[in-house]
Coordinates of C-alpha atoms and ligand atoms in Angstrom, one line a residue:
M37 CA 6.8 13.1 -36.7
S38 CA 10.0 12.0 -34.9
S39 CA 11.7 10.6 -38.1
G40 CA 11.3 13.7 -40.0
S41 CA 13.9 16.3 -40.5
I42 CA 13.6 19.9 -41.5
A43 CA 15.0 20.8 -44.8
S44 CA 14.9 24.2 -46.7
A45 CA 13.2 23.7 -49.9
S46 CA 14.1 27.2 -51.3
S47 CA 16.0 30.1 -50.4
R48 CA 13.3 32.7 -51.5
S49 CA 12.9 35.1 -48.8
N50 CA 9.4 36.5 -49.0
M51 CA 7.4 33.4 -48.2
R52 CA 7.7 30.3 -46.1
L53 CA 9.1 27.5 -48.1
T54 CA 10.4 25.2 -45.4
S55 CA 9.1 21.6 -45.8
V56 CA 9.3 18.7 -43.4
V57 CA 11.0 15.8 -45.4
S58 CA 11.1 12.2 -44.1
H59 CA 13.7 9.4 -45.2
L60 CA 15.5 11.3 -47.8
S61 CA 16.4 9.0 -50.6
D62 CA 16.6 8.9 -54.3
S63 CA 15.3 5.4 -54.6
K64 CA 12.1 5.7 -52.6
P65 CA 8.9 7.2 -54.3
K66 CA 8.4 10.8 -53.3
V67 CA 5.0 12.0 -52.1
V68 CA 3.9 15.5 -51.6
I69 CA 1.4 16.4 -48.8
C70 CA -0.3 19.7 -49.1
R71 CA -1.2 20.3 -45.3
D72 CA 0.0 19.1 -41.9
L73 CA -2.6 16.4 -41.3
G74 CA -2.2 16.7 -37.5
P75 CA -2.1 13.4 -35.7
A76 CA -2.6 11.6 -39.1
T77 CA 0.7 13.0 -40.3
A78 CA 2.6 10.2 -38.3
L79 CA 0.9 7.6 -40.4
L80 CA 3.1 9.0 -43.2
M81 CA 6.2 10.2 -41.5
N82 CA 6.8 6.9 -39.9
R83 CA 6.9 4.9 -43.1
T84 CA 10.2 3.9 -44.4
D85 CA 9.2 3.0 -47.9
I86 CA 8.4 6.4 -49.0
E87 CA 9.9 9.9 -49.1
V88 CA 7.4 12.5 -47.7
V89 CA 7.6 16.3 -48.4
L90 CA 5.1 18.0 -46.2
W91 CA 3.8 21.7 -46.3
P92 CA 4.3 22.0 -42.5
E93 CA 1.1 24.1 -41.7
D94 CA -2.5 23.1 -41.3
R95 CA -3.7 25.7 -43.7
G96 CA -3.2 27.0 -47.4
C97 CA -0.3 25.4 -49.1
A98 CA 1.5 28.0 -51.1
R99 CA 1.2 27.4 -55.0
E100 CA 4.8 28.3 -55.4
W101 CA 5.8 25.7 -52.9
L102 CA 3.7 23.0 -54.5
L103 CA 5.0 23.6 -57.9
E104 CA 8.5 23.5 -56.7
N105 CA 8.3 20.5 -54.4
I106 CA 6.1 18.2 -56.7
K107 CA 8.9 17.7 -59.2
G108 CA 9.5 14.1 -59.6
A109 CA 6.7 13.1 -57.1
V110 CA 4.9 9.9 -57.6
G111 CA 1.9 10.9 -55.5
V112 CA 0.4 14.1 -54.1
L113 CA -2.3 14.6 -51.2
V114 CA -4.3 17.7 -51.8
L115 CA -7.3 19.5 -50.4
L116 CA -10.1 21.5 -52.0
P117 CA -8.2 24.7 -52.5
D118 CA -5.3 23.0 -54.3
I119 CA -6.0 23.1 -58.0
V120 CA -4.8 20.0 -59.9
N121 CA -4.5 21.1 -63.4
A122 CA -2.1 21.1 -66.3
E123 CA 0.4 23.4 -64.7
L124 CA 0.7 21.1 -61.6
L125 CA 1.1 18.0 -63.7
E126 CA 3.7 19.8 -65.9
A127 CA 5.6 20.7 -62.7
A128 CA 5.4 17.2 -61.4
G129 CA 6.7 15.6 -64.5
P130 CA 6.1 12.0 -65.8
N131 CA 6.4 10.0 -62.5
L132 CA 3.1 11.2 -61.1
R133 CA 0.8 8.2 -60.6
V134 CA -1.7 9.4 -58.0
V135 CA -3.7 12.4 -56.7
S136 CA -5.4 11.9 -53.3
T137 CA -7.7 14.5 -52.2
M138 CA -8.9 14.8 -48.7
S139 CA -12.5 15.6 -49.6
V140 CA -15.5 14.0 -51.1
G141 CA -15.7 16.9 -53.7
Y142 CA -13.4 16.9 -56.6
E143 CA -14.1 20.0 -58.6
H144 CA -10.5 21.3 -58.0
I145 CA -9.1 18.2 -60.1
D146 CA -9.2 18.2 -63.8
L147 CA -10.6 14.6 -64.2
P148 CA -10.4 14.3 -68.1
L149 CA -6.8 15.3 -67.8
M150 CA -6.1 12.7 -65.1
A151 CA -7.8 10.0 -67.3
Q152 CA -5.7 11.1 -70.2
R153 CA -2.4 10.9 -68.3
K154 CA -3.5 7.6 -66.5
I155 CA -3.1 9.3 -63.1
R156 CA -5.4 7.6 -60.4
V157 CA -7.5 9.8 -58.3
G158 CA -8.7 9.1 -54.8
Y159 CA -11.2 10.9 -52.5
T160 CA -13.1 10.5 -49.3
P161 CA -16.6 9.6 -49.6
D162 CA -18.8 7.8 -46.9
V163 CA -16.6 8.8 -44.0
L164 CA -17.9 12.5 -43.8
T165 CA -21.6 11.4 -44.5
E166 CA -22.8 11.5 -40.8
A167 CA -21.0 14.8 -39.9
V168 CA -22.4 16.7 -42.9
A169 CA -26.0 15.2 -42.1
D170 CA -25.5 16.5 -38.5
L171 CA -24.6 20.0 -39.7
S172 CA -27.5 20.1 -42.3
V173 CA -30.0 19.5 -39.4
M174 CA -28.2 22.1 -37.2
L175 CA -28.5 24.6 -40.0
A176 CA -32.3 23.7 -40.6
L177 CA -32.9 24.4 -36.9
M178 CA -30.9 27.4 -36.7
A179 CA -32.2 29.0 -39.9
G180 CA -35.9 28.2 -39.0
R181 CA -35.5 29.5 -35.4
N182 CA -33.9 32.8 -36.3
D183 CA -30.6 32.0 -34.7
G184 CA -28.7 34.6 -36.7
V185 CA -30.7 37.3 -35.2
A186 CA -31.1 35.9 -31.8
Y187 CA -27.5 34.9 -31.2
S188 CA -26.3 38.2 -32.4
L189 CA -28.6 40.1 -30.0
V190 CA -27.1 38.1 -27.1
K191 CA -23.5 38.8 -28.4
N192 CA -24.0 42.4 -29.2
G193 CA -27.0 43.4 -27.0
D194 CA -29.5 46.0 -27.9
A195 CA -29.3 49.8 -27.1
S196 CA -29.5 48.8 -23.4
G197 CA -26.5 46.5 -23.8
S198 CA -28.7 43.4 -23.1
W199 CA -31.7 41.6 -24.6
S200 CA -34.1 43.1 -22.2
K201 CA -36.1 44.9 -24.8
F202 CA -37.2 41.6 -26.1
N203 CA -38.3 40.1 -22.8
W204 CA -41.0 37.5 -23.9
S205 CA -42.6 39.4 -26.7
P206 CA -44.8 36.6 -27.8
F207 CA -44.0 36.5 -31.6
T208 CA -40.4 38.1 -31.7
F209 CA -37.9 35.6 -32.9
C210 CA -40.6 33.2 -34.0
G211 CA -40.1 31.0 -37.1
P212 CA -41.4 27.9 -38.6
Q213 CA -41.0 24.8 -36.6
L214 CA -39.1 21.9 -38.1
S215 CA -41.0 19.2 -36.0
T216 CA -44.7 18.5 -36.5
T217 CA -47.3 19.5 -34.0
A218 CA -50.9 18.5 -33.4
S219 CA -52.0 21.7 -35.1
S220 CA -49.4 21.3 -37.7
P221 CA -49.2 17.6 -38.5
N222 CA -47.5 17.5 -42.0
R223 CA -44.0 18.5 -42.9
T224 CA -42.3 17.9 -46.3
V225 CA -38.6 17.8 -46.6
G226 CA -37.1 18.1 -50.0
F227 CA -33.7 17.1 -51.2
L228 CA -31.9 18.4 -54.2
G229 CA -29.9 15.3 -54.8
F230 CA -30.6 12.2 -52.9
G231 CA -27.3 10.4 -52.2
R232 CA -25.8 9.2 -49.0
I233 CA -25.8 12.4 -47.1
S234 CA -29.4 13.3 -48.1
Q235 CA -30.6 9.9 -46.8
A236 CA -28.5 10.3 -43.6
T237 CA -30.2 13.6 -43.1
L238 CA -33.6 12.2 -43.7
A239 CA -32.9 9.5 -41.0
R240 CA -32.2 12.3 -38.6
L241 CA -35.4 14.1 -39.5
V242 CA -37.8 11.2 -38.9
P243 CA -38.0 11.8 -35.1
F244 CA -39.0 15.3 -35.9
G245 CA -42.2 13.9 -37.3
I246 CA -41.5 14.5 -41.0
T247 CA -44.3 13.1 -43.1
H248 CA -43.2 13.5 -46.6
C249 CA -39.9 13.4 -48.4
I250 CA -39.5 14.4 -51.9
Y251 CA -36.3 14.7 -54.0
T252 CA -34.8 15.2 -57.4
G253 CA -32.2 12.9 -58.9
S254 CA -29.7 13.4 -61.8
P255 CA -31.6 13.4 -65.1
T256 CA -29.4 10.5 -66.2
S257 CA -30.1 8.2 -63.2
K258 CA -32.9 5.7 -63.0
P259 CA -35.7 6.3 -60.4
E260 CA -35.0 3.8 -57.4
T261 CA -38.7 2.8 -56.6
A262 CA -37.6 -0.3 -54.6
R263 CA -35.3 1.9 -52.3
D264 CA -37.9 4.5 -52.0
A265 CA -40.6 2.1 -51.0
A266 CA -38.3 0.6 -48.5
L267 CA -37.4 4.1 -46.9
K268 CA -41.1 4.9 -46.8
A269 CA -41.9 1.8 -44.9
K270 CA -38.9 2.0 -42.7
Y271 CA -39.6 5.5 -41.7
K272 CA -43.5 5.2 -41.8
L273 CA -43.7 8.3 -44.1
A274 CA -46.7 9.2 -46.2
A275 CA -44.4 9.5 -49.2
V276 CA -40.7 9.2 -50.5
E277 CA -41.0 10.3 -54.1
R278 CA -38.8 11.6 -56.8
V279 CA -40.1 14.7 -58.4
D280 CA -39.1 17.5 -60.8
L281 CA -37.6 20.6 -59.8
D282 CA -40.8 22.6 -60.0
R283 CA -42.5 20.4 -57.5
L284 CA -39.3 20.3 -55.3
A285 CA -39.4 24.2 -55.1
R286 CA -43.2 24.4 -54.5
E287 CA -43.7 21.6 -52.0
S288 CA -40.6 21.6 -49.7
D289 CA -41.1 23.2 -46.3
V290 CA -37.3 22.7 -45.7
L291 CA -35.1 22.0 -48.7
F292 CA -31.6 20.5 -48.5
V293 CA -29.3 21.2 -51.3
L294 CA -27.0 18.1 -51.3
T295 CA -25.7 17.6 -54.8
P296 CA -22.3 17.7 -56.3
G297 CA -21.1 21.0 -57.8
G298 CA -20.0 21.4 -61.5
K299 CA -21.5 22.6 -64.6
E300 CA -24.6 20.3 -64.6
T301 CA -25.8 21.8 -61.1
Y302 CA -24.6 25.4 -61.6
H303 CA -27.3 27.8 -60.2
L304 CA -30.0 25.2 -60.2
V305 CA -31.5 27.2 -57.3
D306 CA -31.9 30.5 -59.1
A307 CA -34.4 33.4 -58.9
A308 CA -37.1 31.4 -60.8
F309 CA -36.6 28.5 -58.5
L310 CA -36.8 30.6 -55.3
K311 CA -39.8 32.4 -56.5
K312 CA -41.7 29.2 -56.4
M313 CA -40.8 28.2 -52.9
K314 CA -43.1 28.6 -50.0
E315 CA -42.9 31.8 -48.0
M316 CA -42.3 29.9 -44.8
S317 CA -39.8 27.6 -46.3
V318 CA -36.1 27.3 -45.4
L319 CA -33.3 26.5 -47.7
I320 CA -30.1 24.7 -46.5
N321 CA -27.0 24.3 -48.7
T322 CA -24.4 22.1 -47.2
S323 CA -22.9 20.7 -50.7
R324 CA -21.5 23.3 -53.1
G325 CA -22.0 27.1 -53.2
T326 CA -22.2 27.1 -56.9
V327 CA -25.5 25.3 -56.9
V328 CA -27.3 28.4 -55.5
D329 CA -27.2 31.8 -57.0
S330 CA -26.2 34.0 -54.1
D331 CA -27.6 37.1 -55.5
A332 CA -30.9 35.5 -56.2
L333 CA -31.0 34.0 -52.7
A334 CA -30.1 37.5 -51.0
T335 CA -33.1 39.0 -53.0
A336 CA -35.4 36.0 -51.9
L337 CA -34.6 36.7 -48.4
H338 CA -34.6 40.3 -48.5
E339 CA -38.1 40.3 -50.2
K340 CA -39.3 37.5 -48.1
W341 CA -40.0 35.0 -50.9
I342 CA -38.8 32.2 -48.5
W343 CA -38.4 32.4 -44.7
G344 CA -34.7 31.7 -44.2
A345 CA -31.4 30.0 -45.2
G346 CA -28.7 28.1 -43.7
L347 CA -25.4 27.7 -45.5
D348 CA -22.2 25.9 -45.1
V349 CA -21.1 26.9 -48.6
V350 CA -21.3 30.0 -50.5
E351 CA -20.3 30.9 -54.2
G352 CA -16.9 32.6 -54.0
E353 CA -15.9 31.1 -50.6
P354 CA -13.7 31.6 -48.6
R355 CA -13.6 35.3 -49.6
I356 CA -17.0 36.2 -48.2
G357 CA -16.8 39.5 -46.4
T358 CA -19.0 41.1 -43.9
D359 CA -20.4 43.2 -46.6
H360 CA -21.7 40.2 -48.8
P361 CA -25.3 40.5 -49.4
L362 CA -26.0 37.2 -47.7
V363 CA -24.0 37.9 -44.6
K364 CA -26.1 41.1 -44.3
E365 CA -29.4 39.2 -44.4
P366 CA -30.6 38.6 -40.9
R367 CA -32.3 35.3 -41.7
C368 CA -29.3 33.8 -43.3
V369 CA -27.1 31.7 -41.1
I370 CA -23.8 31.1 -42.5
V371 CA -21.0 28.9 -41.3
P372 CA -17.6 28.6 -43.1
H373 CA -17.7 25.2 -44.8
I374 CA -17.3 23.1 -41.6
G375 CA -19.6 20.3 -42.6
S376 CA -17.0 17.6 -42.0
A377 CA -15.2 19.4 -39.2
T378 CA -15.3 16.9 -36.3
F379 CA -12.2 15.5 -34.9
Q380 CA -13.5 11.9 -35.7
T381 CA -14.5 12.6 -39.3
R382 CA -11.3 14.7 -40.2
M383 CA -9.2 11.8 -38.8
D384 CA -11.1 9.3 -40.9
M385 CA -10.8 11.6 -44.0
A386 CA -7.1 12.0 -43.4
T387 CA -6.6 8.2 -42.9
R388 CA -8.6 7.4 -46.1
A389 CA -6.8 10.0 -48.1
I390 CA -3.5 8.5 -47.0
D391 CA -4.5 4.9 -47.7
N392 CA -5.7 6.1 -51.2
L393 CA -2.3 7.7 -51.7
I394 CA -0.3 4.7 -50.8
G395 CA -2.5 2.4 -52.9
G396 CA -1.9 4.7 -55.9
V397 CA 1.9 5.0 -55.1
F398 CA 2.4 1.2 -55.0
G399 CA -0.2 0.3 -57.6
T400 CA -2.5 -1.5 -55.3
E401 CA -6.1 -1.1 -54.3
M402 CA -7.3 2.4 -53.3
P403 CA -10.2 2.4 -50.8
A404 CA -12.0 5.1 -52.7
E405 CA -10.8 5.6 -56.2
L406 CA -12.7 7.8 -58.6
D407 CA -13.4 6.7 -62.1
A408 CA -11.8 9.8 -63.8
R409 CA -13.0 8.6 -67.3
Ligands
LIG673 O1 -16.9 19.9 -48.9 C1 -16.1 19.2 -48.4 C2 -15.7 18.0 -49.1 O2 -15.6 18.0 -50.4 O3 -15.0 17.1 -48.5

């Protein structure tokens, strides 16, 4: 960030409105970056062909700052909490050519509006697939093996201040095993949505002895029978089969929710769906909180319709307090939307988002451009 200089963007005193600005000039295209991108920031600040206005913190860009600084910008790099709507486009004015989001999800961007205004949109698929698949498996293991209860006992202790009361009680803390055993040789994993992350998750589960893979696809997509036959042969599975929601709920031992959010998938996992699931099943959501009805899931856990849940995403996040019904459920393991949070993946996402931004600003190819139509 050596070439950057600090400039005060506003004299308003009740909030921090100081930006880092590089290469001030009227003739260069201005881009606004809604987070300090850590080591990746240098990729922007060292460029001499753009003017960069940077929110200088690695968290929450203030809306007021964004609305003020986006005036005249050609490009903007946003993250999931930064809503890209008519208000923002209005503030930006007619120069805005590209919105680049450092995320695979894009619910925060009004795509029809982008198409209408001919603003290109970049996102970051692929580069986070492996990290999210890792976390999906982690949550499946944690939720099945009672990690919420077990870990908090170690952290907080029982009445004796230790976990001595539970010293080798044979069935305390037991849960359903993810891997197959000689006495339990079949395991069905289900995927709500069977895109890149689901397939990467399946690959990780094969060494656990998984025998059956079932999944649902979007109603408008064609069944991919050749791909499924290839996966079945590659992983030596008894089945890789596209099924309806009813079978997905009834047959999955572990169910991974890995589908985009939005109107089409809102509350697909509701009370009726959860009631059909096996009592020993585990539900994992590493995609979007809105796909799962939180109240219904809390009831399902409380009334033991299912065994447990592992969530990286929750409806209404990040405002999930300790009094949230899901947080209070002992068999619900929740982490705060950290699916892609590894150094390697976040650096790859930042680099991809910057490359998309630059492509959009100069009218060249963007490595991952959304078809906003
Ligand atoms: O959820 C994370 C993302 O959309 O990148």
